[in-house]
Coordinates of C-alpha atoms in Angstrom, one line a residue:
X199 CA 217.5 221.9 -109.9
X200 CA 220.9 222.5 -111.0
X201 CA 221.6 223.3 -114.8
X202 CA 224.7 222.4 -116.1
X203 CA 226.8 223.6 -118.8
X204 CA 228.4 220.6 -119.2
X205 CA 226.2 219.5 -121.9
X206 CA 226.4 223.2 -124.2
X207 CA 227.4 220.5 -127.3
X208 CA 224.8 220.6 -129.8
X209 CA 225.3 216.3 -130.2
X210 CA 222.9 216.5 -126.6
X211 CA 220.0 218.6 -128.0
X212 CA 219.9 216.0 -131.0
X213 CA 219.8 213.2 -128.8
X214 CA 217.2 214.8 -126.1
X215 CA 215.1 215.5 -129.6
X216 CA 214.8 212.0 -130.7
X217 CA 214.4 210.8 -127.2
X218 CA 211.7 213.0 -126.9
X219 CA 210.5 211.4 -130.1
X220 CA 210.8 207.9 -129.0
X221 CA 209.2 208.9 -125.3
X222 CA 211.7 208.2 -123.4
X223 CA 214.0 209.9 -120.8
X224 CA 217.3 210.2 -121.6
X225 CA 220.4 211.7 -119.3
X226 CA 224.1 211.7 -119.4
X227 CA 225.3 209.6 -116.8
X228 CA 228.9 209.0 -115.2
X229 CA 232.6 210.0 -115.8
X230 CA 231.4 212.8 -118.1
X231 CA 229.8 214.5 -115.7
X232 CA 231.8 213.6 -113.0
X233 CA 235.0 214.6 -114.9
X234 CA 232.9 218.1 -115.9
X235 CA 232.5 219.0 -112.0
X236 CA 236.2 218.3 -111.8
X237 CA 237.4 220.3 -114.4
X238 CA 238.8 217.5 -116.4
X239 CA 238.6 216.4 -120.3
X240 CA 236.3 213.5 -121.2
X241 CA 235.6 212.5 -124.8
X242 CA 233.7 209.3 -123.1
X243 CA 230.0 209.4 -123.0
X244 CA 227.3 207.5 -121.9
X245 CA 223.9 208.1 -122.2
X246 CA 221.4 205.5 -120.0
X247 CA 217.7 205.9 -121.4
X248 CA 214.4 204.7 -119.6
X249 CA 214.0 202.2 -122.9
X250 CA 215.6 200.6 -125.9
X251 CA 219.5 201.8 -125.5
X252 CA 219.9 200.3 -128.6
X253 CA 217.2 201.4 -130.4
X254 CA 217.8 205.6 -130.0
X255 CA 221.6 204.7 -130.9
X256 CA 220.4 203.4 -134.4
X257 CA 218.0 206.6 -134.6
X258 CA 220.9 209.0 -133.5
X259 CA 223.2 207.2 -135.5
X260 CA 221.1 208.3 -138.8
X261 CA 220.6 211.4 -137.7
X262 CA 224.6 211.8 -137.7
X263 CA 225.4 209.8 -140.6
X264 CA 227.7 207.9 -138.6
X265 CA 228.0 204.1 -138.2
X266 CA 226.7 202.6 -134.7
X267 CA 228.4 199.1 -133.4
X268 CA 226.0 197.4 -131.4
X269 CA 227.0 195.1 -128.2
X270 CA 224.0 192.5 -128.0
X271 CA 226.0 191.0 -125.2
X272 CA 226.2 193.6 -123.3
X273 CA 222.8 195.5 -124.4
X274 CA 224.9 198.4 -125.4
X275 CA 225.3 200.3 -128.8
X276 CA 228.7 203.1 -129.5
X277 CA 228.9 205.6 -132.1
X278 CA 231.8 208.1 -132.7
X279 CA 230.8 211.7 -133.6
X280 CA 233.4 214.6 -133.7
X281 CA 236.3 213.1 -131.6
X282 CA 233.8 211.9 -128.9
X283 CA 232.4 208.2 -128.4
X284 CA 229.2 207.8 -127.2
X285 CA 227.6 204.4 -125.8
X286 CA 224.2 204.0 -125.1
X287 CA 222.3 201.8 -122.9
X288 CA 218.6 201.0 -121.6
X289 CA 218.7 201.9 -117.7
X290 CA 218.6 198.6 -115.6
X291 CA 218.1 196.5 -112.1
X292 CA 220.8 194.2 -111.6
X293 CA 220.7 191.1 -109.2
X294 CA 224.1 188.9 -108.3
X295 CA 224.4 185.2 -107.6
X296 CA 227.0 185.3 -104.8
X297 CA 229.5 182.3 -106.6
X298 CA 229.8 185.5 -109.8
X299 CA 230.2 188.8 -110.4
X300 CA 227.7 188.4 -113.4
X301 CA 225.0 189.8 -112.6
X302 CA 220.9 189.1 -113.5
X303 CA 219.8 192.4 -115.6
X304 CA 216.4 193.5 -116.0
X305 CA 215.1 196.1 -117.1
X306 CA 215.0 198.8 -114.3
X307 CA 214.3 203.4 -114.3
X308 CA 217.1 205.8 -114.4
X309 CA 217.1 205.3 -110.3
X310 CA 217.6 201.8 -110.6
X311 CA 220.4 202.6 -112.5
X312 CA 221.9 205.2 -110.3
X313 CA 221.5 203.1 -107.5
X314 CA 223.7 200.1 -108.9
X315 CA 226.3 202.5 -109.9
X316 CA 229.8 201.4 -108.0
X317 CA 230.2 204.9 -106.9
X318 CA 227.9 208.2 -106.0
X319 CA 230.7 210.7 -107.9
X320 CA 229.8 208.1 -111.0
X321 CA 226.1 208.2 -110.3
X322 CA 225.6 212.1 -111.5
X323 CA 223.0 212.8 -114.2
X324 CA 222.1 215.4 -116.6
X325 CA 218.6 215.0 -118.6
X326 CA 218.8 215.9 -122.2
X327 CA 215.2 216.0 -122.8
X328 CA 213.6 219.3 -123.7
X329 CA 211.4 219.5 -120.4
X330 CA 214.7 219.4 -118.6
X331 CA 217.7 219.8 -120.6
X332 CA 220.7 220.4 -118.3
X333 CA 219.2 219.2 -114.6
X334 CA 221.2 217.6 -112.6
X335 CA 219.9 214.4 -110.8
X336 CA 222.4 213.6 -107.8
X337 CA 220.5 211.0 -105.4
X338 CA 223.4 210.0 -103.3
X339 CA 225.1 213.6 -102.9
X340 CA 227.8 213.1 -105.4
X341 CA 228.6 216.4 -106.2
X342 CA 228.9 216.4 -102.3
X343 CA 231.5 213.8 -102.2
X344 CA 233.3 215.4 -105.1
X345 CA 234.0 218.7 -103.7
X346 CA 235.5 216.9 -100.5
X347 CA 237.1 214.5 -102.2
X348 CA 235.9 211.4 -100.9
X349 CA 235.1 207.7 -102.7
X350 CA 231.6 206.5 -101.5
X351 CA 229.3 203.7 -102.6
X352 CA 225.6 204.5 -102.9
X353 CA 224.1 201.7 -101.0
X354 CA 225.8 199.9 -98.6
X355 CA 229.5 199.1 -99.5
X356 CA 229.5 195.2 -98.2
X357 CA 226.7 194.6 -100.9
X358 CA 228.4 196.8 -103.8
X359 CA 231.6 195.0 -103.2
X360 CA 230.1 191.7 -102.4
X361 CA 228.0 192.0 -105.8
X362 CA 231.5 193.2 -108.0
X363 CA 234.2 192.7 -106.2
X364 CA 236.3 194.6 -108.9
X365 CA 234.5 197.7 -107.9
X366 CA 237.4 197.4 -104.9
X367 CA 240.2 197.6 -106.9
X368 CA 238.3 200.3 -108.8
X369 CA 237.7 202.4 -105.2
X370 CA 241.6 202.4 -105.4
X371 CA 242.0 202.8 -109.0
X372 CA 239.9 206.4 -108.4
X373 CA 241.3 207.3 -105.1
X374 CA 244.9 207.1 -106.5
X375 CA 243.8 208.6 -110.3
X376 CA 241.7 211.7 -108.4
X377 CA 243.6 212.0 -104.9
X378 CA 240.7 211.1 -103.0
X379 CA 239.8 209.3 -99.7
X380 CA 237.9 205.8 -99.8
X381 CA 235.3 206.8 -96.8
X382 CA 235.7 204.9 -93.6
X383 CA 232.6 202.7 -93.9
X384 CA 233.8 201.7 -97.9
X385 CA 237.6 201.4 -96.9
X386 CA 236.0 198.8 -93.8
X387 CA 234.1 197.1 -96.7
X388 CA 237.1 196.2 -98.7
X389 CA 239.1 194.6 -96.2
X390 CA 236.0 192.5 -95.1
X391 CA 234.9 191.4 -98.8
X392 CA 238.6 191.0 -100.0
X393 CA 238.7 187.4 -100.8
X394 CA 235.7 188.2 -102.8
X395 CA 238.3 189.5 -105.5
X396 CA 239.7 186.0 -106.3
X397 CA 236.3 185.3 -108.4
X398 CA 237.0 188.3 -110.9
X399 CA 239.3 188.2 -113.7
X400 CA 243.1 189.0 -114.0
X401 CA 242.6 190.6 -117.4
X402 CA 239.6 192.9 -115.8
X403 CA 242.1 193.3 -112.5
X404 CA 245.4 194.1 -114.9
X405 CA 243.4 196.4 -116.6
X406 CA 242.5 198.9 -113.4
X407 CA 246.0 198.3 -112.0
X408 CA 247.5 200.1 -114.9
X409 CA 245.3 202.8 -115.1
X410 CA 246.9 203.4 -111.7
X411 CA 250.2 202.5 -112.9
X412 CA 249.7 205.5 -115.5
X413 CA 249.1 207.9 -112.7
X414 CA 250.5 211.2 -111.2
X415 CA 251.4 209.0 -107.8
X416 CA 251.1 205.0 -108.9
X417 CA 252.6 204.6 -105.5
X418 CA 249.1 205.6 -103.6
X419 CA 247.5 203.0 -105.4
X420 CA 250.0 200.4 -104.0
X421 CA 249.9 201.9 -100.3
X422 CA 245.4 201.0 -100.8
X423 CA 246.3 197.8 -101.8
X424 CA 248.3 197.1 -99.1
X425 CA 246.3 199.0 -96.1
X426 CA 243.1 196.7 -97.5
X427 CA 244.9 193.9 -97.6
X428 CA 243.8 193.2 -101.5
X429 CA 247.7 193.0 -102.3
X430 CA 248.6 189.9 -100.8
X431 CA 245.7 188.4 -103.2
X432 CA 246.4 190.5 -106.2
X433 CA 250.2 190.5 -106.0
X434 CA 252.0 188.5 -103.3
X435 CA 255.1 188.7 -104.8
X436 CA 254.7 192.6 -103.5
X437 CA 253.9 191.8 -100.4
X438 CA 257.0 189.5 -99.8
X439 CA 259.1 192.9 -100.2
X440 CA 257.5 194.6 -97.3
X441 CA 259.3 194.9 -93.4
X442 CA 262.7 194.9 -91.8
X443 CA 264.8 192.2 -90.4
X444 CA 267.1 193.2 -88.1
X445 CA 270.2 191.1 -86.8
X446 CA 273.1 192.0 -84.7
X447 CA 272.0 195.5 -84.8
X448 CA 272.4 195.6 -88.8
X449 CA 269.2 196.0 -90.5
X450 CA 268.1 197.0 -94.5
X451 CA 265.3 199.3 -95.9
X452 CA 261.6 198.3 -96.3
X453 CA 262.1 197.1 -100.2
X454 CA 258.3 197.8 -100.3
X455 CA 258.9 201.3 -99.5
X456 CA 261.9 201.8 -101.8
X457 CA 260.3 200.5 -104.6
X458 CA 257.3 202.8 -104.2
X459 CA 259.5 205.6 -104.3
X460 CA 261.2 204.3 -107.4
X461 CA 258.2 204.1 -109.0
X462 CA 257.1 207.7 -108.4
X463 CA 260.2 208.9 -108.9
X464 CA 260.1 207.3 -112.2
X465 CA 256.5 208.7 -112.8
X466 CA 257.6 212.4 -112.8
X467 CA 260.1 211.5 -115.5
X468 CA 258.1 209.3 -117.6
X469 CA 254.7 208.4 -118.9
X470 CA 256.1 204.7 -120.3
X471 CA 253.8 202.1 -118.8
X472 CA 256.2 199.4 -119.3
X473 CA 259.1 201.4 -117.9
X474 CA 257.2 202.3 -114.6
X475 CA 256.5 198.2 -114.8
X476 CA 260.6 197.5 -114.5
X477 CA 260.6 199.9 -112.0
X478 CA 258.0 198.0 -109.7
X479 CA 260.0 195.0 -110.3
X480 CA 263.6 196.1 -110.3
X481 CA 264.0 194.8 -106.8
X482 CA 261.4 192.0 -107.0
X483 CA 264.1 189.4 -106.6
X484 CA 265.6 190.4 -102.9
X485 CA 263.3 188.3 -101.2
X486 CA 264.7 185.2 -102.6
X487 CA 268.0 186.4 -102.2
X488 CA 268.0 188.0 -98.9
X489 CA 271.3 186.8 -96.5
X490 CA 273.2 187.6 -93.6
X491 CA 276.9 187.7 -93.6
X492 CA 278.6 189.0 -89.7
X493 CA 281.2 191.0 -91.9
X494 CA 279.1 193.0 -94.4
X495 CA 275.4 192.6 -92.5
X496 CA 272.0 191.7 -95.1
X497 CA 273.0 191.2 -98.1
X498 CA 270.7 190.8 -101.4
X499 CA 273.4 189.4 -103.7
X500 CA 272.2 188.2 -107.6
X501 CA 268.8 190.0 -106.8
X502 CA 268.6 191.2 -110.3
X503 CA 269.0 187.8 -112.1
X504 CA 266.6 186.1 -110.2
X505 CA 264.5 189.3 -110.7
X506 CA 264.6 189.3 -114.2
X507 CA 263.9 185.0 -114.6
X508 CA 261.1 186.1 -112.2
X509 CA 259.8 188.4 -114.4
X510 CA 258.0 185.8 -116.8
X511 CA 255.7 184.6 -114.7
X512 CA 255.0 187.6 -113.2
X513 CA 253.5 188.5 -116.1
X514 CA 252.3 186.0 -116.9
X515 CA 249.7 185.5 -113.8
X516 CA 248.8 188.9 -114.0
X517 CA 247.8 188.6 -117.9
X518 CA 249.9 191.4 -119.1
X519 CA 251.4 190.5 -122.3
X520 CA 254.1 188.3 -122.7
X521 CA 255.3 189.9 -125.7
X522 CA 258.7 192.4 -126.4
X523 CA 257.0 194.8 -123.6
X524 CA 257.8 191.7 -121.1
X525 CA 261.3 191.2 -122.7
X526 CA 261.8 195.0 -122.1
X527 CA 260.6 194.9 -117.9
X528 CA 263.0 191.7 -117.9
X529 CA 266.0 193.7 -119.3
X530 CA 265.6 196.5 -117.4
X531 CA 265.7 194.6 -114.2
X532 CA 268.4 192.5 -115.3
X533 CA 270.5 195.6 -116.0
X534 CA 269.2 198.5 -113.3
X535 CA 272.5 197.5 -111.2
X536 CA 275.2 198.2 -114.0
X537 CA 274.8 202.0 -114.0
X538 CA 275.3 202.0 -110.5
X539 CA 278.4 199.9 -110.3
X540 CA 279.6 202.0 -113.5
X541 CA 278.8 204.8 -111.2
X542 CA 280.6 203.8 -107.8
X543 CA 284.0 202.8 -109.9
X544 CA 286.5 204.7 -112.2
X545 CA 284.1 204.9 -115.6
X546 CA 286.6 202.9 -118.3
X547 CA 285.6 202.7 -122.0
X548 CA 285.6 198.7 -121.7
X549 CA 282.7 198.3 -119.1
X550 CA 280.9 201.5 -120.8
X551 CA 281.0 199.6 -124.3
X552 CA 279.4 196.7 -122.7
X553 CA 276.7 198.7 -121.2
X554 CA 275.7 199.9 -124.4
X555 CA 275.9 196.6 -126.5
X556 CA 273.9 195.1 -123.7
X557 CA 271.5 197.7 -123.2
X558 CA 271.0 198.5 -127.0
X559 CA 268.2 201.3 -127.7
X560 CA 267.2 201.0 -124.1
X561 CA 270.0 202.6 -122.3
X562 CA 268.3 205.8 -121.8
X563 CA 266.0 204.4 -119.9
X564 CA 267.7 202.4 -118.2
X565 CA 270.0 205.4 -116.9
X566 CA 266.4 206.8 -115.8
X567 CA 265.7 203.8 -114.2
X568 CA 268.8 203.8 -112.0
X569 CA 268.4 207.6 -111.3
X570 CA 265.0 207.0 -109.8
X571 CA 266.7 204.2 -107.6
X572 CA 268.4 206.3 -105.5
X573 CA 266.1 207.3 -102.8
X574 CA 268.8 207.7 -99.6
X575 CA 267.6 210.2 -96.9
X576 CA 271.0 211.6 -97.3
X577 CA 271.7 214.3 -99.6
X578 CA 275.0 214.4 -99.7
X579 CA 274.6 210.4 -100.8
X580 CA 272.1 211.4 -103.3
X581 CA 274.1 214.3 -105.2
X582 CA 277.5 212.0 -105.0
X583 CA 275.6 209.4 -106.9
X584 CA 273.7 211.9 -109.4
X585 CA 277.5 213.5 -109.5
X586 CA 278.2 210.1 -110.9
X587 CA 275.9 209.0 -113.1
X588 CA 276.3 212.7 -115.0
X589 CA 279.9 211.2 -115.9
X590 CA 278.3 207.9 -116.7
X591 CA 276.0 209.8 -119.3
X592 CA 278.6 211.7 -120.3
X593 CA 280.9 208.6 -121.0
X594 CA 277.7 207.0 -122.7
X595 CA 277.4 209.6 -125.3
X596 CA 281.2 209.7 -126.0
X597 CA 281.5 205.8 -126.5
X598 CA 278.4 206.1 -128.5
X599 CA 279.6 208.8 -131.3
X600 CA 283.3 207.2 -131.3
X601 CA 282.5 203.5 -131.7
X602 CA 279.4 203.0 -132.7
X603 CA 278.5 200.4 -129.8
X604 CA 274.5 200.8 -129.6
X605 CA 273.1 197.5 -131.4
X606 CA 276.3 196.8 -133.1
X607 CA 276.9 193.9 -134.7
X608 CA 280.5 192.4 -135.4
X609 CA 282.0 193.2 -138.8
X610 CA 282.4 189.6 -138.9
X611 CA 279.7 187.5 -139.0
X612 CA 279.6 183.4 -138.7
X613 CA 278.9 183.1 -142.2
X614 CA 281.8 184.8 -143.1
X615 CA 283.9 181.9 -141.2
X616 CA 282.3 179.3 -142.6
X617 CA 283.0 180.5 -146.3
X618 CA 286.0 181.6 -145.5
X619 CA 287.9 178.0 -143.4
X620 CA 285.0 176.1 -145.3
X621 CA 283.4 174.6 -142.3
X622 CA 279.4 174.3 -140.5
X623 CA 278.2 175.6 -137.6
X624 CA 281.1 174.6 -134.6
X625 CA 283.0 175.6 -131.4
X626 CA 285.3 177.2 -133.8
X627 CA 283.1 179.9 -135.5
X628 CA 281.7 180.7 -131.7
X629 CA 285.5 181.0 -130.5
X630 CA 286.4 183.7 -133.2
X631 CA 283.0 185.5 -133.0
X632 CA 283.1 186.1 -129.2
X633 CA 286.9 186.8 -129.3
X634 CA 286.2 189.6 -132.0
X635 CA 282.9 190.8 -129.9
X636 CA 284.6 190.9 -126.8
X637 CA 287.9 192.5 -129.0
X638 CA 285.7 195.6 -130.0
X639 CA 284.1 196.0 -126.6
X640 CA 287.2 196.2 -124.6
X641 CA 288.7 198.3 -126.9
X642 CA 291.6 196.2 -128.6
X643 CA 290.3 196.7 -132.1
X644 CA 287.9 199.2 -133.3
X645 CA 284.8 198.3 -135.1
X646 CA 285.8 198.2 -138.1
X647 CA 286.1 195.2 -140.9
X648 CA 289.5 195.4 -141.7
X649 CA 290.7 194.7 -137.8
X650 CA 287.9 192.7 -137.2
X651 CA 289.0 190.5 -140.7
X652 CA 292.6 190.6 -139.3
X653 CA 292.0 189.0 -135.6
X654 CA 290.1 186.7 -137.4
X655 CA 293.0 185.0 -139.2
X656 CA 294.7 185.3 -136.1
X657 CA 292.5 183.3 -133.6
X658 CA 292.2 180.9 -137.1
X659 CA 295.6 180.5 -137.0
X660 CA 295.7 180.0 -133.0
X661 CA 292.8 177.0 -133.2
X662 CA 294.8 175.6 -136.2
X663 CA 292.0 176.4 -138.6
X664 CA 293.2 176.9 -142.7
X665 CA 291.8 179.3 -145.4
X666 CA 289.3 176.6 -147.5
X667 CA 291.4 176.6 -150.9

């Protein structure tokens, strides 16, 4: 047997101990160990005991002083201890009903429970009893399947994916995380027990999709989905982006394929979730807007307003949350094509003010956004347009430290109107506002109070409006 280091923490010996106590085998089971052959950090730990799960928490809990939060639902019991969280659990059988992916439990030996383990890399063991403290028990040749990089179910993949469908979206989730290969037989099994998906639920779905979002390469993750055919369950609206049309010998690029390589160009730049979200989406609208014109060939024109209104409901099927990180994915795709115009033209301070009043604390994303758009074959294309935006930055910051544009808010405000003409809310006190806003943005008036309280008597004047006496 194999003796791992893995375990060297003196937390394992205490736990083997009172297991030995109790009389009961006890072994560290799943992405610890897994993450210990592969050289990553893992502060997760479960332990699966040939018993009461519950039970040796409470025990190990005293003997650490440290609180233990039991999960009757579940038959599981976590404690914390030095920066690491360890969960507990009696080793089971499990049986499925094929209308749920809830399964019957029973109790069931350590090989039961290696054996319903979604995959053999997860199903490595280490005992932590004192007989045989640091052996490995690897049933299904996992340490095998690690070293050639390879995602394989231990029993046969129609009935693993059949039983928990989500343990397909997981095969992806690890294959894109670890840079692995779903094995032929496995990969087979998904596509056949696809539909099976539809039973699980899109908070348990979400939730793997954006650990793969947070991935090195989110894009491989994508490429599973699509090759399995999962995607056109989990996330249609994806699918509609993918192919070619061509018409008169004028075609456009696979928007599927773009926006993959937007979203991995975005993931060497940044580790925001929700950013990498606006850039999934940032073309997600060209479908609806697709047209042909004889002059100027496929056109995809307003694509980023009907992106961003369909941004919503995106999220909302999908059960992210349909809070400020929604209204931040729906900004970004309303604005990813203003940099680029900006870019294409002569820069002026007007449209540069407008870009940061519109984009507020955003914009720098929103710059890397557009960056990671460009994803032309061509390199001369590609440096002409980084060329460009380098002014565009450069413009940004300028604007930005002379008229304090970012978030502004007019010197002005409507309550000032109202005292001042002695009038309610009306068409009036939106007239001057927007006249002033617009006033400051394309550079007429600075923002400052006294021009800003000047215009306003103006416009006044104009709309026949009089001082309130």
């Amino acid at each position: 047997m194999l003796y791992l280091e893995a375990i060297e923490n003196p937390v394992f010996r205490k736990i083997g101990e009172i297991a030995d106590k109790n009389k009961v085998r006890a072994f560290v089971i799943g992405g610890f160990v897994r993450d210990y052959f592969l050289c990553r950090p893992c502060k997760d730990i479960d332990i699966v005991v040939d018993g009461d799960g519950i039970k040796l928490a409470n025990e190990v809990g005293k003997a650490l002083s440290t609180k233990v939060t039991v999960f009757k639902t579940f038959g599981t019991a976590m404690l914390r201890h030095k920066g690491m969280e360890i969960e507990f659990v009696g080793a089971r059988k499990e049986s499925y009903d094929f209308t749920s992916r809830n399964p019957q439990v029973e109790r069931g030996t350590i090989e039961d429970d290696q054996l319903r383990r979604d995959f053999t890399i997860n199903a490595l063991a280490i005992s932590i009893n004192k007989e045989n403290f640091g052996e490995l028990s690897d049933p299904f040749s996992g340490v095998s399947d690690l070293d050639n990089l390879i995602i394989r179910t231990p029993c046969d993949p129609d009935i693993t994916f059949s039983d928990d469908p989500l343990r397909m979206i997981r095969a992806v989730r690890f294959a894109t995380q670890l840079g692995f290969y779903i094995d032929e037989k496995s990969f087979e099994a998904i596509e056949r027990n696809k539909e099976r998906i539809k039973i699980v639920s899109k908070e348990r779905i979400i939730t793997e999709i954006n650990k793969i979002m947070c991935s090195d390469v989110p894009s491989i993750g994508f490429e599973l989905f699509d090759k399995t055919g999962l995607l056109d369950i989990i996330f249609p609206e994806m699918t509609a982006l993918k192919g070619i049309q061509i018409r008169k010998g004028k075609g456009h690029k696979d928007n599927f394929i773009h926006t993959l390589k937007v979203l991995d160009n975005i993931a060497k730049s940044s580790d925001n979730l929700w950013l990498r979200w606006a850039a999934l989406l940032h073309d997600i609208g060209k479908p609806r807007t697709k047209a042909f014109d004889d002059t100027h060939g496929w056109t995809f024109h307003g694509h980023e307003v009907v992106g961003s209104k369909m941004v919503p409901g995106i999220f909302r099927e999908l059960k992210l949350p349909m809070n400020e990180k929604m209204k931040y994915v729906q900004k970004l795709v309303f604005l990813h094509l203003r940099p680029i115009i900006l870019s294409e033209d002569i820069v002026t301070d007007s449209a540069v003010r407008r870009l940061l009043f519109d984009a507020g604390d955003d914009i720098d994303d929103l710059m890397l956004l557009c960056e990671a758009d460009i994803t032309s074959g061509i390199d001369s294309k590609v440096k002409r347009y980084l060329k460009n935006f380098a002014i565009v930055r450069q413009k940004l910051k300028e604007i930005e430290e002379k008229d304090r544009i970012r978030n502004f808010q007019p010197p002005v405000t409507g309550e000032m109107i109202m005292e001042r003409y002695g009038i309610g809310p009306s068409k009036e006190v939106g007239i001057i506002k927007e006249r002033i806003k617009n006033a400051i943005l394309d550079g007429e008036i600075e923002n400052d109070y006294d021009q800003a309280i000047e215009l306003m008597e103006k416009i006044a004047g104009e709309i026949y409006l009089e001082e309130k006496n």
